[in-house]
PDB file of C-alpha atoms in Angstrom:
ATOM      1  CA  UNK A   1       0.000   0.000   0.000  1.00 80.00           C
ATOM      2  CA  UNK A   2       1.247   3.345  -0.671  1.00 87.00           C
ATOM      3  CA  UNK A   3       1.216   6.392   1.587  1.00 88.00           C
ATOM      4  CA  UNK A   4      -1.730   8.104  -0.996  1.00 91.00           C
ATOM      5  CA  UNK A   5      -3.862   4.423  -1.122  1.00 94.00           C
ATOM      6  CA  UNK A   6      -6.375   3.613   1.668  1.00 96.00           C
ATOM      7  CA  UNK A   7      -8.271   0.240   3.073  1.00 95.00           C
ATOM      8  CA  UNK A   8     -12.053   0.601   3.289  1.00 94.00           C
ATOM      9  CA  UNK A   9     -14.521  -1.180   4.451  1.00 93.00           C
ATOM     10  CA  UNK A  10     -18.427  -0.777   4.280  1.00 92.00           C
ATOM     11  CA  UNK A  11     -21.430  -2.635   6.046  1.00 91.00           C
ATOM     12  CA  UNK A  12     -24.844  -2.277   7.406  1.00 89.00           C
ATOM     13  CA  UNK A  13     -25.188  -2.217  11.476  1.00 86.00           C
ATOM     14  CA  UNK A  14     -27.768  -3.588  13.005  1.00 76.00           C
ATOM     15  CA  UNK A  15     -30.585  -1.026  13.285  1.00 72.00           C
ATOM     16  CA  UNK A  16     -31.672   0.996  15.757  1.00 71.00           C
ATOM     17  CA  UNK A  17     -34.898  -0.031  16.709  1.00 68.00           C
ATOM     18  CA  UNK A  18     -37.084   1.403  19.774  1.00 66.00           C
ATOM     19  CA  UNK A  19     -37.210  -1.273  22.852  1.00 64.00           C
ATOM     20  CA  UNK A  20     -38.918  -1.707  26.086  1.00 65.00           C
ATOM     21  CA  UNK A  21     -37.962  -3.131  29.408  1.00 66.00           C
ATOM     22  CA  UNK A  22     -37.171  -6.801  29.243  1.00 69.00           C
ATOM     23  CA  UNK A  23     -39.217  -7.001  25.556  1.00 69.00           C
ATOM     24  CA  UNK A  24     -40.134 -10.649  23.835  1.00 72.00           C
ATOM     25  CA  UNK A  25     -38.332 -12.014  20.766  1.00 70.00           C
ATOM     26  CA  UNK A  26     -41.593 -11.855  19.302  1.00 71.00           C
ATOM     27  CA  UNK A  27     -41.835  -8.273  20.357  1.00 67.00           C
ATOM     28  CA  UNK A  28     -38.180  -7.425  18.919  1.00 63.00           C
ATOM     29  CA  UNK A  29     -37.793  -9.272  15.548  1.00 64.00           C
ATOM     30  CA  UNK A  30     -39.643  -7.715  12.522  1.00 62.00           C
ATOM     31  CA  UNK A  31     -39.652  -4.189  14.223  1.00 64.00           C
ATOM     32  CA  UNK A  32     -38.558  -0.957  11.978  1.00 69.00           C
ATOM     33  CA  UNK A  33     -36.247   1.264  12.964  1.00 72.00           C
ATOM     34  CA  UNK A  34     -32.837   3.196  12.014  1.00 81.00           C
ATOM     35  CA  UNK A  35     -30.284   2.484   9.627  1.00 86.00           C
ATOM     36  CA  UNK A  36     -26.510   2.792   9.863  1.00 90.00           C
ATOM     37  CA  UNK A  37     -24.220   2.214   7.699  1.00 92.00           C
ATOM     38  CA  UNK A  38     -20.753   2.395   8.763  1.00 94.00           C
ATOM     39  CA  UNK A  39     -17.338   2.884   6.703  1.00 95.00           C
ATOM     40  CA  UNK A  40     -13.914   2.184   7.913  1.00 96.00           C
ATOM     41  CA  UNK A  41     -10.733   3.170   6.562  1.00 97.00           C
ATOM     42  CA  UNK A  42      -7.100   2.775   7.234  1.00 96.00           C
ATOM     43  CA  UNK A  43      -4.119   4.057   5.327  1.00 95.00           C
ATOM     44  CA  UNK A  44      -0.173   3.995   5.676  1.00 91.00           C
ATOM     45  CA  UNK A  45       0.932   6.562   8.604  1.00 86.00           C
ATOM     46  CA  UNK A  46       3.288   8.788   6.073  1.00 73.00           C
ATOM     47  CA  UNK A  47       5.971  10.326   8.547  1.00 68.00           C
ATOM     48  CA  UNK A  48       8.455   8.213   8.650  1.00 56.00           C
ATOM     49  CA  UNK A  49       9.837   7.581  12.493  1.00 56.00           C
ATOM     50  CA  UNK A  50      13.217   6.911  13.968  1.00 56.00           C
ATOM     51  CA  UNK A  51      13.623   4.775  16.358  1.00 54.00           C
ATOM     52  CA  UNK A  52      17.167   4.071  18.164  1.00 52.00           C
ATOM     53  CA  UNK A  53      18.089   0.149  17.843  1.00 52.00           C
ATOM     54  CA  UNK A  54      21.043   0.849  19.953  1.00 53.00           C
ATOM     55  CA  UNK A  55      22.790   3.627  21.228  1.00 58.00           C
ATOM     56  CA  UNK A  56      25.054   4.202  18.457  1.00 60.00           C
ATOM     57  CA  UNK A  57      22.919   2.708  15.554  1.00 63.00           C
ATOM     58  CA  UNK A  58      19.454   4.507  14.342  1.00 65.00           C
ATOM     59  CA  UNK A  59      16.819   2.461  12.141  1.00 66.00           C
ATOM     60  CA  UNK A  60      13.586   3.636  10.891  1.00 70.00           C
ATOM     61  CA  UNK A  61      10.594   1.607  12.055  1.00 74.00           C
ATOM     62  CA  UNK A  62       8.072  -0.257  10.505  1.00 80.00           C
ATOM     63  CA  UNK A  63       4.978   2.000   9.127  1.00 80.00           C
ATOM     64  CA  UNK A  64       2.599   2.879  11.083  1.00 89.00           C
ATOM     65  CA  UNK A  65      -1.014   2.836  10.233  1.00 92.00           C
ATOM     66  CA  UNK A  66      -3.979   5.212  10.688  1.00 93.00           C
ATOM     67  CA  UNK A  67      -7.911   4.665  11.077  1.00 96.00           C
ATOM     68  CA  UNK A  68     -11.232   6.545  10.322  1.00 96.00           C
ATOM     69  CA  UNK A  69     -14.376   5.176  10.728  1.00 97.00           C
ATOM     70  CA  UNK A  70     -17.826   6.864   9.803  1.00 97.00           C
ATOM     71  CA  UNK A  71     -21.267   6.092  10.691  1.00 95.00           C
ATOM     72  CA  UNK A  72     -24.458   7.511   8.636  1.00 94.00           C
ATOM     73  CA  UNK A  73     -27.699   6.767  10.278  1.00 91.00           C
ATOM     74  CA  UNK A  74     -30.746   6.272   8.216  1.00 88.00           C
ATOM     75  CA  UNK A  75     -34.490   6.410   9.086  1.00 85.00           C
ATOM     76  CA  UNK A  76     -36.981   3.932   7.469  1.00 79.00           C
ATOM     77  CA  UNK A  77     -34.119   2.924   5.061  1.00 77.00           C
ATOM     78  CA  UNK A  78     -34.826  -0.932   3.237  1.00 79.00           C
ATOM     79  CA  UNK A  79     -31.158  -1.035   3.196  1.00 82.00           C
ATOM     80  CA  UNK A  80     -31.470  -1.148  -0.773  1.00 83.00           C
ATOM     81  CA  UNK A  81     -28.670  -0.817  -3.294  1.00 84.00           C
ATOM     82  CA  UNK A  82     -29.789   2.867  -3.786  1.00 86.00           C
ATOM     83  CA  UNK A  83     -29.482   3.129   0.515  1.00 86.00           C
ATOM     84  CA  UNK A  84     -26.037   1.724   0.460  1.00 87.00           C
ATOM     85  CA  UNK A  85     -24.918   4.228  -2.861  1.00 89.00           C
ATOM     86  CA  UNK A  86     -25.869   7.157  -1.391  1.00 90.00           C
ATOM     87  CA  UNK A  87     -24.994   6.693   2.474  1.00 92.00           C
ATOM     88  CA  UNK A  88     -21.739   5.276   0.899  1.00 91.00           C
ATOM     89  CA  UNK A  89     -21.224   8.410  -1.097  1.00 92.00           C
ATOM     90  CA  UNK A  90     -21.810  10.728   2.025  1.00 95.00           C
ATOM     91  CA  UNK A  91     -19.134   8.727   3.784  1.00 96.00           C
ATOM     92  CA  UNK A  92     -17.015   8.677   1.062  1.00 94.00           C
ATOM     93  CA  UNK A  93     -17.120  12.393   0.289  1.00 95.00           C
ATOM     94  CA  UNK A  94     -16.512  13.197   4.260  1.00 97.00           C
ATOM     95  CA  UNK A  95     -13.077  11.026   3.939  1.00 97.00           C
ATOM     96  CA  UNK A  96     -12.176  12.414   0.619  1.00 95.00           C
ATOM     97  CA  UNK A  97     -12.731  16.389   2.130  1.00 96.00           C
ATOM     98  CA  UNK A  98     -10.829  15.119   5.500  1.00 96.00           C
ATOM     99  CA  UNK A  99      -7.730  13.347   4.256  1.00 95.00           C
ATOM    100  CA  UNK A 100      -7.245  14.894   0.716  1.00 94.00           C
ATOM    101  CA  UNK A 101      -4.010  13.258   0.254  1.00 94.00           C
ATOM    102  CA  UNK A 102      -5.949   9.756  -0.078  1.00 94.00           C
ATOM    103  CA  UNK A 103      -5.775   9.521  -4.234  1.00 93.00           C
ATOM    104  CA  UNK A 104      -6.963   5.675  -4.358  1.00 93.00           C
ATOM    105  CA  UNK A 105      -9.627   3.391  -2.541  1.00 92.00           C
ATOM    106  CA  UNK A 106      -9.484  -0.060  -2.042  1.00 91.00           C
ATOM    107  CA  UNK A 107     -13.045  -1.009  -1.415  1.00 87.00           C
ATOM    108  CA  UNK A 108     -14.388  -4.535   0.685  1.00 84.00           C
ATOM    109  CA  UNK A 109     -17.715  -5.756   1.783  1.00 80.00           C
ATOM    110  CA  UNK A 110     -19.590  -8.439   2.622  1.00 77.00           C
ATOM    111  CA  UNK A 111     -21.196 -10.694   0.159  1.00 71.00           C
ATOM    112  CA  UNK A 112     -24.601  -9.063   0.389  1.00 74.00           C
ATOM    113  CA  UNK A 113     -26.545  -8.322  -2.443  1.00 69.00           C
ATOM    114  CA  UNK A 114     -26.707  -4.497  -1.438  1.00 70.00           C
ATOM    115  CA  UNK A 115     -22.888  -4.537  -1.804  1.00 71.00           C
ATOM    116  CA  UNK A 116     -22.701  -6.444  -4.789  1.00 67.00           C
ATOM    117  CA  UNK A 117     -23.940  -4.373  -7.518  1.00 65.00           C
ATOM    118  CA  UNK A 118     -21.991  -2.623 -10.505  1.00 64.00           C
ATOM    119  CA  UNK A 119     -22.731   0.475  -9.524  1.00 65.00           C
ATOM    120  CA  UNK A 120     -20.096   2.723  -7.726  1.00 65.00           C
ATOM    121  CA  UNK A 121     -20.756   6.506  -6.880  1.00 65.00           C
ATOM    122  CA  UNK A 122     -17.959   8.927  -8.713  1.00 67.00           C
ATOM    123  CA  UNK A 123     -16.076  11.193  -5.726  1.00 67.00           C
TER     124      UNK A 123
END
């Protein structure tokens, strides 16, 4: 990976969802509630550290790596391919405005069918 590439990672969390006291399964499962998606990157740390070895000998150290995540929460949201586009965009623009020196995504996710699709936003 080079210091301008970045790891990233999407998936769905499990929603949100309004609950009483000590509720049923029956109660629970099937309920509708809030949406979040959640993206995770990590790059290549790019300042490049010393570290002494020994007292008279000086080696740089092995890279050092840096994480983001983002969340985007969604109300009523199916959790469609359209759902997973756009919150994906939002995400992605947020990490594209905060680390500008990022030039290339790797993208990974799950095997869903939400994921799965041809279609990428353009950031």
């Amino acid at each position: 990976m080079n210091n301008d590439d970045a790891f990233c990672t999407f998936d769905w969390g499990q929603k949100i969802l309004p609950q009483e006291y000590r509720e049923g399964q029956n109660a629970y499962f099937g309920k509708k509630g809030m949406s979040v998606l959640v993206g995770s990157f990590a790059w290549k740390d790019s300042t490049t550290k010393l570290s002494n070895t020994a007292i008279t000998t000086t080696s740089l150290s092995p890279p050092t790596y840096s994480t983001e995540s983002y969340i985007v929460a969604i109300t009523d949201a199916a959790q469609t391919e359209l759902d997973t586009l756009s919150a994906g965009e939002i995400i992605t623009k947020q990490f594209k405005t905060d680390y500008p020196h990022i030039k290339k995504l790797h993208k990974r996710t799950d095997n869903a069918g939400n994921f799965s699709s041809h279609a990428t936003p353009e950031v």
